[in-house]
XYZ file of C-alpha atoms in Angstrom:
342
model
C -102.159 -64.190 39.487
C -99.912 -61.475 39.042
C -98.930 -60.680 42.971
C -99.644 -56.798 44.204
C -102.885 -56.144 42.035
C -102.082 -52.331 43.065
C -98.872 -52.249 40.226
C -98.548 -53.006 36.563
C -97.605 -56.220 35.750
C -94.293 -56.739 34.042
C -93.938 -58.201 30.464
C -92.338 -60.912 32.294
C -95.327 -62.196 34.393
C -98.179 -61.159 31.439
C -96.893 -63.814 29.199
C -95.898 -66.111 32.308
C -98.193 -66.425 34.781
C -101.202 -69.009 35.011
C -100.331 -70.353 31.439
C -100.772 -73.903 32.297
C -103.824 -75.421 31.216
C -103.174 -78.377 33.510
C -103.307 -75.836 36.879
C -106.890 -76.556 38.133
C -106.381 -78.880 41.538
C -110.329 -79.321 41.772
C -111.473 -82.219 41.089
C -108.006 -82.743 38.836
C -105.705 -80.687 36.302
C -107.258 -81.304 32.926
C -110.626 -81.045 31.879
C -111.024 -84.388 31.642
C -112.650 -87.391 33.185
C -110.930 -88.094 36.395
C -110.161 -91.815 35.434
C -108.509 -90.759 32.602
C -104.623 -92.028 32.857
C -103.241 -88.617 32.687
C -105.089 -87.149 35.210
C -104.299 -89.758 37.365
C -100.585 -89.114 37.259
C -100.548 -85.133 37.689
C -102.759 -86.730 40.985
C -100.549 -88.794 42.052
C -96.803 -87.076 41.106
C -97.384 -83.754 41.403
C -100.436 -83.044 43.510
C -99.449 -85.798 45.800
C -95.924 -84.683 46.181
C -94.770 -83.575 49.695
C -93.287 -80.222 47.822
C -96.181 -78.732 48.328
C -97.112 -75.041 49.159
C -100.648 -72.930 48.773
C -99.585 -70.763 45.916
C -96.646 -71.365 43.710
C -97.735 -68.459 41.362
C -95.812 -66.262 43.442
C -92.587 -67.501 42.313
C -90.081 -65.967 39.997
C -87.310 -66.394 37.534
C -84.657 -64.475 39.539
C -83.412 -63.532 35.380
C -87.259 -62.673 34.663
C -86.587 -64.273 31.578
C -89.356 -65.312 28.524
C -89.293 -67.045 25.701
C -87.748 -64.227 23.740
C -85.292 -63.090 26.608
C -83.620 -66.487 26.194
C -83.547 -66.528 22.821
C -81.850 -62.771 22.255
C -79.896 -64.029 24.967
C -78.624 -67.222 23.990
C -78.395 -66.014 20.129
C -75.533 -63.694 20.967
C -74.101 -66.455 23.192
C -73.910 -68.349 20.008
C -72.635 -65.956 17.810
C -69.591 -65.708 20.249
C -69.686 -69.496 20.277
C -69.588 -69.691 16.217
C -66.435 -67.419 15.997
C -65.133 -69.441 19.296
C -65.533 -72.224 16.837
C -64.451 -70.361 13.904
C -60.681 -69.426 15.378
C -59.744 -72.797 16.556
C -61.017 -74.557 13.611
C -58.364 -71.875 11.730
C -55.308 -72.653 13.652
C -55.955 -76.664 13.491
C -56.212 -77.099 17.318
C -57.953 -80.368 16.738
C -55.164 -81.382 13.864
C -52.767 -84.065 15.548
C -49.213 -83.629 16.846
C -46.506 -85.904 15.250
C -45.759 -88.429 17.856
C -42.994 -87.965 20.373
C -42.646 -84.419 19.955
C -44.257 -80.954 21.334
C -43.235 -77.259 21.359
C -42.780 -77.628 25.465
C -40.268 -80.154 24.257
C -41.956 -83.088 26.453
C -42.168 -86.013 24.026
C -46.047 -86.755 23.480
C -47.465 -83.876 25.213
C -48.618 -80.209 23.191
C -47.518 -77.304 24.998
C -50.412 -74.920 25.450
C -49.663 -73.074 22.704
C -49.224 -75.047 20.243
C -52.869 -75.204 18.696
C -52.382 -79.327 18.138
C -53.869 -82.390 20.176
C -51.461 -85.036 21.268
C -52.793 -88.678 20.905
C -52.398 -88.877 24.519
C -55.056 -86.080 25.076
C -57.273 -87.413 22.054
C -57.225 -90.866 23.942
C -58.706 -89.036 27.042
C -61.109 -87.260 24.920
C -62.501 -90.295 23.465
C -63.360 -92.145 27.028
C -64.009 -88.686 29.003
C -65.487 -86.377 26.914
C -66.781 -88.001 23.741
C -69.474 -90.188 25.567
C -70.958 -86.945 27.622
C -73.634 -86.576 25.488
C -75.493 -89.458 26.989
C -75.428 -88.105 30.592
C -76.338 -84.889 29.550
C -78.957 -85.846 27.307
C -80.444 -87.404 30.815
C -80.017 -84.357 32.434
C -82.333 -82.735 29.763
C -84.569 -85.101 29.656
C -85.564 -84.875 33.295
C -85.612 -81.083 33.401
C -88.023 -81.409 30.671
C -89.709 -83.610 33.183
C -89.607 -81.454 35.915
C -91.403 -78.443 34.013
C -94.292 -80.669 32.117
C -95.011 -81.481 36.210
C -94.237 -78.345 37.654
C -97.211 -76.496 39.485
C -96.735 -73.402 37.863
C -95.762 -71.990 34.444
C -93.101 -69.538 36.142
C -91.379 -72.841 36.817
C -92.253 -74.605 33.812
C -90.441 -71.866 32.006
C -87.158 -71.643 34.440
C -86.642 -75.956 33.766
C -87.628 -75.638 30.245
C -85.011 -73.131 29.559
C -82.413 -75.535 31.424
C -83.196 -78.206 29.408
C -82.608 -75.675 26.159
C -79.159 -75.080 28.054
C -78.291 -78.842 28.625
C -79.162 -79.538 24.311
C -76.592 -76.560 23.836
C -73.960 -78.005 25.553
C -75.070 -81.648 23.413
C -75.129 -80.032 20.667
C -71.205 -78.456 20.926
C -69.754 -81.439 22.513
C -70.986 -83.677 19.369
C -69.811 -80.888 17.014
C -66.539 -81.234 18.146
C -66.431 -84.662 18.190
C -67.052 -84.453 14.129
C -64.133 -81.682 14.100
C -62.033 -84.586 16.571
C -63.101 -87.413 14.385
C -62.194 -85.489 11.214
C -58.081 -85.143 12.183
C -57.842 -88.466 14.382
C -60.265 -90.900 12.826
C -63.865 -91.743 11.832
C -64.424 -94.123 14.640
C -64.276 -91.170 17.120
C -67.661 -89.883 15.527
C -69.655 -93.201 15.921
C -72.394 -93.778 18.075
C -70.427 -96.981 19.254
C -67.330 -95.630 20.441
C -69.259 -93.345 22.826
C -71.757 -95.811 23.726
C -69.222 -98.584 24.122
C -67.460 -96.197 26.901
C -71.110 -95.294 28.472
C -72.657 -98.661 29.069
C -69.192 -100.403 29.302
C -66.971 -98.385 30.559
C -66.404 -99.175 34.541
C -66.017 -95.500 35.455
C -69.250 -94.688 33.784
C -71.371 -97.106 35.395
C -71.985 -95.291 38.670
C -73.550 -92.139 36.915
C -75.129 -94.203 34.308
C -76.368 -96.401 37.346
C -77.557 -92.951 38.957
C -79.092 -91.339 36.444
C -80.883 -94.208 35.240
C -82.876 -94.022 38.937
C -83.108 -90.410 38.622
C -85.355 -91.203 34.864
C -88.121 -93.070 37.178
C -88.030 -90.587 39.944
C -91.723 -89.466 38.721
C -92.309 -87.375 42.111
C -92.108 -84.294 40.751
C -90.375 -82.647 43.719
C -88.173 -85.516 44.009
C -87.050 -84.960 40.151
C -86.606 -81.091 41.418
C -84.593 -82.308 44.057
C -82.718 -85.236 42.782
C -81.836 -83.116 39.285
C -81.537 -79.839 40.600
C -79.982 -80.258 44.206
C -77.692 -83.054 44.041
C -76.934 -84.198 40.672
C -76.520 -81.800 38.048
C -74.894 -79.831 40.236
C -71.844 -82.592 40.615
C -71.904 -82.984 37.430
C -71.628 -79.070 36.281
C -68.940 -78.834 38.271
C -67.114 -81.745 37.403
C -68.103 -80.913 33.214
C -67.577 -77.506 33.136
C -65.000 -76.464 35.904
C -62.823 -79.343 36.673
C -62.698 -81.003 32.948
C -62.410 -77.220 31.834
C -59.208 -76.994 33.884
C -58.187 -80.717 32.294
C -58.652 -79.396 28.966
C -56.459 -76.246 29.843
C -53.788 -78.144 31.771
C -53.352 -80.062 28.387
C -52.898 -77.240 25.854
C -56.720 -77.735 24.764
C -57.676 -74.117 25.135
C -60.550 -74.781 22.768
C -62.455 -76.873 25.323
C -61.241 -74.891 28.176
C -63.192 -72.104 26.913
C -66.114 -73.877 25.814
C -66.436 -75.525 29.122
C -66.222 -71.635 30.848
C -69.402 -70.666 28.438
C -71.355 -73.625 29.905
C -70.699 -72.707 32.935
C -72.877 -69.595 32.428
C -76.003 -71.151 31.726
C -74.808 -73.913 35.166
C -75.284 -70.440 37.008
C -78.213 -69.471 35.762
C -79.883 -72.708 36.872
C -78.497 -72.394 40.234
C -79.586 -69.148 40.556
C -83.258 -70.234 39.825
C -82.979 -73.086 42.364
C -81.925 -71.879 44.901
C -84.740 -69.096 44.343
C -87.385 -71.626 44.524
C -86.507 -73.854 47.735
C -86.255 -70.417 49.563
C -89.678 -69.098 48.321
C -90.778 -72.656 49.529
C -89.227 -73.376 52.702
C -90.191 -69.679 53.374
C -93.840 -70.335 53.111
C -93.871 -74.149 54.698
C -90.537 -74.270 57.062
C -91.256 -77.842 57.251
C -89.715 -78.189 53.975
C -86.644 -77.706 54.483
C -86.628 -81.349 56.122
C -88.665 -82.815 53.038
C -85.485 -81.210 50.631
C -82.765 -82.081 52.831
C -84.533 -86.047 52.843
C -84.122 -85.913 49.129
C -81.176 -84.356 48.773
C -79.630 -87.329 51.297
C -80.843 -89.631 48.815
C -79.380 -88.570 46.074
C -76.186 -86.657 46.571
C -74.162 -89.646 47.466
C -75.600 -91.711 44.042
C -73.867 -87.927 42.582
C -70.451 -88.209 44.516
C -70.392 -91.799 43.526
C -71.136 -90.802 39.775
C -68.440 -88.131 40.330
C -65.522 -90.596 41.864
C -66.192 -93.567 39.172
C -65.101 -90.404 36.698
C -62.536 -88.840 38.496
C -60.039 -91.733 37.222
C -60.405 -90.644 33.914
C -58.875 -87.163 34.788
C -56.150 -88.993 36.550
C -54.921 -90.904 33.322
C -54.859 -87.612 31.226
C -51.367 -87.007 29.758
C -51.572 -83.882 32.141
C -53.437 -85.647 35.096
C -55.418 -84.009 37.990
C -55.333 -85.916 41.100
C -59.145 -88.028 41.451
C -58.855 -86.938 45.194
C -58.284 -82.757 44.347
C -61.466 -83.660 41.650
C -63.275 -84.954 44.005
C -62.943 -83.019 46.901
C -63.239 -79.664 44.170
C -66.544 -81.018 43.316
C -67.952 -81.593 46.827
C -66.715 -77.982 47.877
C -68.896 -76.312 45.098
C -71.954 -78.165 45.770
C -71.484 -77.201 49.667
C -71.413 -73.915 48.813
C -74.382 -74.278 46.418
C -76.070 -75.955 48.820
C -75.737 -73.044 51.929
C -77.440 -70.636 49.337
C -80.690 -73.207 48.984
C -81.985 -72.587 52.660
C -82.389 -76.540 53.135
């Protein structure tokens, strides 16, 4: 349960390991009649998933975090967060600049220090950033997925915390769009106006499209795989790099920053990713081919997500070329991907 029976174990694994009560593989998971629909799933999705290995209790959290590590940590993420939200709020970044005029002295465009949005810049907000909480909210929901099916409670705990990271980002980007919405116009705030752009929208369709398949990947390794290896990946990078450098490139330092914090937590889940296929692939080198399958499935539905988006960074007031978003995006998940041992 705990590894080397000849140490202590750490605070970390006593309120970690074996808490499952769905763990037992003999006859099925729960202590239930083995006709019973539930039972039949964990069967067939998770204990008839090729990601399979003899012990998965020997896993860890490269952070070693619990329940309460996350929360003291994330707590005094937020606190920096609130007074993050606190300062810009002050100096009216979100207020609007007077049309055909900016501090750079380009007609239409805020300089980066002038603390005001242009309605160029709002424009791209509303069709690039305002309807992100629908993707996101997918990529939540299927972490969520991943650790109800995971085989162990040391994972459980790693995709459950990711999920907790993907409502925090929700959670800010919809703020913001009430502090937007406030200085540009109600409609900015309505479920419509970012729903309209999400179902509607042509360079939304291919993620929508993709993460709509990755909902009713049940597999559980394939959800691992699909989520954690190829999509949210893109889509971290894309999100909290490349529309990070947008936002900056536009005078939006607000959202430049934000998108930086995010980026912490994107690490974090990398970090535990890349610890798991290596602690799998090391005890079944065969694997590495099962991974790699899935990945090939699913990265290009990502890249095409990724390219149906980059469009909307070109027709920023301060653009960034689709191709140098593109090709930043598939450089980071390379280099992501050497570090997975697939």
């Amino acid at each position: 349960m705990f590894g080397d029976v000849r140490r202590r174990p750490t605070p970390y694994e006593v309120v970690t390991g074996r808490f499952h009560y769905h763990f037992r593989r003999d006859p099925v998971p729960f202590e239930m009649s083995p006709e019973w629909t539930l039972n039949k799933w964990y069967l067939a999705h998770r204990e008839g998933s090729p990601l399979q290995v003899d012990d998965w209790e020997g896993f860890r959290d490269p952070a070693k975090l619990t329940y309460r590590d996350y929360v003291a940590l994330q707590h005094d993420r937020e606190i920096y967060l609130d007074a993050l939200v606190d300062r810009y709020e002050e100096n009216g970044t979100a207020a609007a600049q007077a049309p055909g005029r900016s501090d750079s002295g380009q007609p239409g465009l805020a300089s980066p220090d002038s603390g005001r949005s242009d309605p160029g810049w709002v424009d791209t907000l509303r069709t690039l950033f305002v309807p992100l909480r629908f993707p996101l909210h997918v990529l939540q929901m299927v972490s969520l997925y991943v650790g109800q099916m995971a085989p162990s409670s040391y994972i459980t705990n790693c995709a459950h915390f990711q999920a907790a990271d993907e409502m925090r980002r929700i959670q800010r980007i919809a703020y913001w769009t009430r502090v937007l919405a406030d200085a540009h116009g109600d409609d900015l705030a309505r479920t419509a106006t970012a729903r309209r752009a999400w179902e509607d929208g042509p360079a939304w369709q291919p993620l929508r499209q993709t993460l709509e398949h990755l909902l009713i990947a049940y597999d559980w390794g394939e959800a691992f795989a699909g989520l954690n290896l190829a999509v949210k990946p893109a889509v971290d990078t894309l999100v909290n790099e490349m529309f990070g450098r947008l936002a900056e490139a536009n005078g939006d330092r607000f959202l430049a920053e934000l998108c930086t914090e995010f980026g912490r937590d994107a690490r974090r889940s990398q970090d535990w990713t890349q610890a798991l296929t290596g602690y799998a692939i090391e005890r079944r080198p065969d694997l590495a081919g099962v991974l790699d399958d899935w990945v090939a499935k699913w990265r290009p539905r990502a890249d095409e997500g990724v390219e149906g988006l980059a469009e909307l960074f070109a027709a920023a007031p301060r653009p960034l070329a689709a191709a140098d978003v593109i090709a930043r995006v598939r450089e980071v998940h390379d280099e992501f991907l050497v570090g997975t041992s697939i």
